[in-house]
Short mmCIF file of C-alpha atoms in Angstrom, two decimals:
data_model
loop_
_atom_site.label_atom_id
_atom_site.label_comp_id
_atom_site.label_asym_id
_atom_site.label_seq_id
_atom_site.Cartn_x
_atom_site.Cartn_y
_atom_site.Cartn_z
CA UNK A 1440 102.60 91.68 106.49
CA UNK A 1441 101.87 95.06 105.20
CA UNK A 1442 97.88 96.31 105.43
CA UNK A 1443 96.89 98.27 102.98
CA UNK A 1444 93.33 100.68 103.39
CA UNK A 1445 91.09 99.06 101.05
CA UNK A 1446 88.29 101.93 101.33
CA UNK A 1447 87.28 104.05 98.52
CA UNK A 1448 88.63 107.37 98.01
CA UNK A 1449 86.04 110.52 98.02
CA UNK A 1450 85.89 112.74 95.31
CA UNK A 1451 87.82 114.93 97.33
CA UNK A 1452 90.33 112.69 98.22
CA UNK A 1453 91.05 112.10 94.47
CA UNK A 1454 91.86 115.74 93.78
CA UNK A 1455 95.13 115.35 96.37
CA UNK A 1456 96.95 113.17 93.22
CA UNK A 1457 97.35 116.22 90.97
CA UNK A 1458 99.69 118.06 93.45
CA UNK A 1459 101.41 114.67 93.92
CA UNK A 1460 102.36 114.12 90.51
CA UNK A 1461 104.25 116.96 90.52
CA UNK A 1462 106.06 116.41 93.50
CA UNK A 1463 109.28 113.72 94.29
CA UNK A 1464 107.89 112.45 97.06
CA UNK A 1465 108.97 108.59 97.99
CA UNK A 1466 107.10 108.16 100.97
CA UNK A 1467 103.84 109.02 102.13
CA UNK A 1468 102.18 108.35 105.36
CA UNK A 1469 98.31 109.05 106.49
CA UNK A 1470 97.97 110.76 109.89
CA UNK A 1471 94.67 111.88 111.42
CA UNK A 1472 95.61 115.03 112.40
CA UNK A 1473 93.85 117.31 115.29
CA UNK A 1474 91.03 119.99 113.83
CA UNK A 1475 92.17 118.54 109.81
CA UNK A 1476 90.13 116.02 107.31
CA UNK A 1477 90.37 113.28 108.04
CA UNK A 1478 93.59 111.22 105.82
CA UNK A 1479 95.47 114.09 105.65
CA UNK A 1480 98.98 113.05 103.60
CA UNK A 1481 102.19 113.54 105.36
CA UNK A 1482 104.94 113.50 102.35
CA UNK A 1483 108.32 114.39 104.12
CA UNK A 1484 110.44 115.06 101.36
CA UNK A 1485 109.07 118.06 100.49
CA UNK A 1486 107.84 118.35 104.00
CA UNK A 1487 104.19 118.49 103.19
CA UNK A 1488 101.06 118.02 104.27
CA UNK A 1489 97.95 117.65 101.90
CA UNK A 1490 94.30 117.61 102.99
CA UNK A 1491 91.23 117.68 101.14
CA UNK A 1492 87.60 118.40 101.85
CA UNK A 1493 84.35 118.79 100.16
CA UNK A 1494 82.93 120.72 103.71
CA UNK A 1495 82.45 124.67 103.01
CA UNK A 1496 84.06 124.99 106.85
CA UNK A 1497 87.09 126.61 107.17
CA UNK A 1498 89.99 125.09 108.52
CA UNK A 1499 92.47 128.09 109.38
CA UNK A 1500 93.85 128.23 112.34
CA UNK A 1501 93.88 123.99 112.41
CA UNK A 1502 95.91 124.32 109.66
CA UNK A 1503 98.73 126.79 111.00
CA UNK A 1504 98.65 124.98 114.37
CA UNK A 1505 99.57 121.61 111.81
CA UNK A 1506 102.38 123.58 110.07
CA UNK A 1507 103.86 124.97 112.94
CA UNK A 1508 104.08 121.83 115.15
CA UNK A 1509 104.56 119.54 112.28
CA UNK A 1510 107.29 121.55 110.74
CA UNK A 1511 105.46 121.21 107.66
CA UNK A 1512 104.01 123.69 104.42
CA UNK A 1513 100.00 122.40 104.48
CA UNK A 1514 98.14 122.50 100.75
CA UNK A 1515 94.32 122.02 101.59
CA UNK A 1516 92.39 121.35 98.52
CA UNK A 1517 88.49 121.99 98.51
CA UNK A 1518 86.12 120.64 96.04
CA UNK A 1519 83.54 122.93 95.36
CA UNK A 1520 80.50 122.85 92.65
CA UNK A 1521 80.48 125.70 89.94
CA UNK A 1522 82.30 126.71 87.24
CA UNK A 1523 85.44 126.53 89.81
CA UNK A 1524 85.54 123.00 90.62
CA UNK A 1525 88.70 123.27 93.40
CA UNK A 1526 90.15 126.12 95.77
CA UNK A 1527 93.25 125.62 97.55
CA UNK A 1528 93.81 127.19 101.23
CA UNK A 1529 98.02 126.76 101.79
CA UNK A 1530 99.97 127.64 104.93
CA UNK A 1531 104.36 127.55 104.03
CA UNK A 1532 106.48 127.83 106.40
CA UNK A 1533 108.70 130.41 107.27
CA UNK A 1534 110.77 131.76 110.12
CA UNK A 1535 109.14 134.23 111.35
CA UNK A 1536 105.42 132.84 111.56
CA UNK A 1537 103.19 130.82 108.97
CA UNK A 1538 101.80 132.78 105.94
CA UNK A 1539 98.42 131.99 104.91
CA UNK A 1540 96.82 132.08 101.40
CA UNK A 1541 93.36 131.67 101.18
CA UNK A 1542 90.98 130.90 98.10
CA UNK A 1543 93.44 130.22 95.56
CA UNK A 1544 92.61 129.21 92.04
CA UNK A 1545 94.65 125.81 90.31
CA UNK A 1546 96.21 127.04 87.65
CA UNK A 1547 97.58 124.78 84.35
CA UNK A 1548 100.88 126.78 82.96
CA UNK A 1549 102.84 124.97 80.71
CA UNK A 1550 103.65 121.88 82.24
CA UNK A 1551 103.46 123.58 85.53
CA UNK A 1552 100.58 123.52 88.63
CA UNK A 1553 99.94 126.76 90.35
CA UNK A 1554 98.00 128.04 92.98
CA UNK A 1555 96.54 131.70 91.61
CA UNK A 1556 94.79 134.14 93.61
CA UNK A 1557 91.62 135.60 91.09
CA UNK A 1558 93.52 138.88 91.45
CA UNK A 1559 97.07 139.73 91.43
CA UNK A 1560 98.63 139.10 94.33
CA UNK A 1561 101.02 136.17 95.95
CA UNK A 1562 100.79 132.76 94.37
CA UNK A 1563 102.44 129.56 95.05
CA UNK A 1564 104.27 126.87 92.77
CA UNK A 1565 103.79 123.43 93.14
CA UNK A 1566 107.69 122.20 92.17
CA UNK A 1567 108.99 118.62 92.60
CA UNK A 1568 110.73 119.95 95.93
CA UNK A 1569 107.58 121.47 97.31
CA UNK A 1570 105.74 124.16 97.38
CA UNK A 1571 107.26 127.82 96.77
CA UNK A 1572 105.70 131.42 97.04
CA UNK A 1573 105.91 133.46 94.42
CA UNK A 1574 105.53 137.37 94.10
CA UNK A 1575 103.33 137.80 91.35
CA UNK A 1576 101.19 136.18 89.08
CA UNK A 1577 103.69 133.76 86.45
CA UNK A 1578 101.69 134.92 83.33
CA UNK A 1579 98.91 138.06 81.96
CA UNK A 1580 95.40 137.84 83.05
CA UNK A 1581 94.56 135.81 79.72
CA UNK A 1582 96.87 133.29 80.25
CA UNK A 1583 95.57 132.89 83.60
CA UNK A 1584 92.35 132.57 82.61
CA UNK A 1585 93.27 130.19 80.31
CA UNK A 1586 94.91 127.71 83.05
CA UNK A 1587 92.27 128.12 84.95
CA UNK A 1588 89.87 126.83 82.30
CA UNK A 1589 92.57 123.87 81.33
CA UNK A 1590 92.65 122.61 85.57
CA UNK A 1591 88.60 123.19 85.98
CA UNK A 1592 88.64 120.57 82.87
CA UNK A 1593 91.63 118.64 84.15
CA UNK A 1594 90.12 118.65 87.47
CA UNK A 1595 86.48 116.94 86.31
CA UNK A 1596 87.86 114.67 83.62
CA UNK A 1597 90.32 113.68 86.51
CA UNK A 1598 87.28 113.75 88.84
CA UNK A 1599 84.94 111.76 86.06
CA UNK A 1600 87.16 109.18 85.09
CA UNK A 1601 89.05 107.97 87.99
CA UNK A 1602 88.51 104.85 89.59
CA UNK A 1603 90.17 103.47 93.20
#
């Protein structure tokens, strides 16, 4: 018989389903995972891991110790309070060593979720494959602005009105 956890999911927690909706991801499996949040998501298709956290500490070098022995990219959303309601922390893969991007915006482009430094600089794509740098910023300053003001909404109507 299959068990399934029953326990309500923090706020935090909730804010892991908007990078899963744009991934194609057919299995997931939880994993306490050394120096992480706990229920980090282990999605091997894309060969993910997701975390989230409502905790101001940083997680760092937990999370490039995850990627590297896990073989995995690692997208760590935090909740925060303020007009920015989420930062993302990511660690991809790579073959020489792990790259790290801290403090990244979510961005709403199009149809599209991205992870967008506040000024120019690397970001990352969330695609159905996974996660995938990119060298500069996918639109102008204004239309960044602007997806960052259609997530922050996304984010606390998401936040607001969902119910596990």
């Amino acid at each position: 018989m299959t068990e399934y956890n029953n326990r309500p999911l923090a706020p935090c927690e909730r804010l892991l389903a908007l990078p899963m909706l744009e991934l194609s991801a057919t299995s997931v499996a939880e994993w306490l995972l050394p120096g992480m949040p706990q229920g980090s998501l282990d999605l091997p298709e894309p060969r993910l891991i997701l975390s989230s956290t409502a905790d101001a500490e940083r997680f760092d070098l937990p999370m490039l110790k995850t990627s590297t022995d896990c073989d995995r990219d690692v997208l760590l959303m935090r909740l925060t309070t303020g007009a920015t309601p989420a930062l993302a922390d990511i660690v991809l893969r790579s073959p020489a060593e792990p790259i790290l991007f801290t403090h990244l915006l979510p961005c709403r482009l199009g149809a599209g979720l991205w992870f967008v430094p506040r000024t120019n600089g690397r970001c990352v794509q969330v695609a159905e494959e996974g996660l995938a740098m990119r060298w500069q910023a996918p639109a102008d300053p204004d239309e960044l602005e602007h997806g960052f003001d259609r997530m922050a909404d996304e984010i606390s109507r998401f936040l607001k009105g969902v119910n596990f």
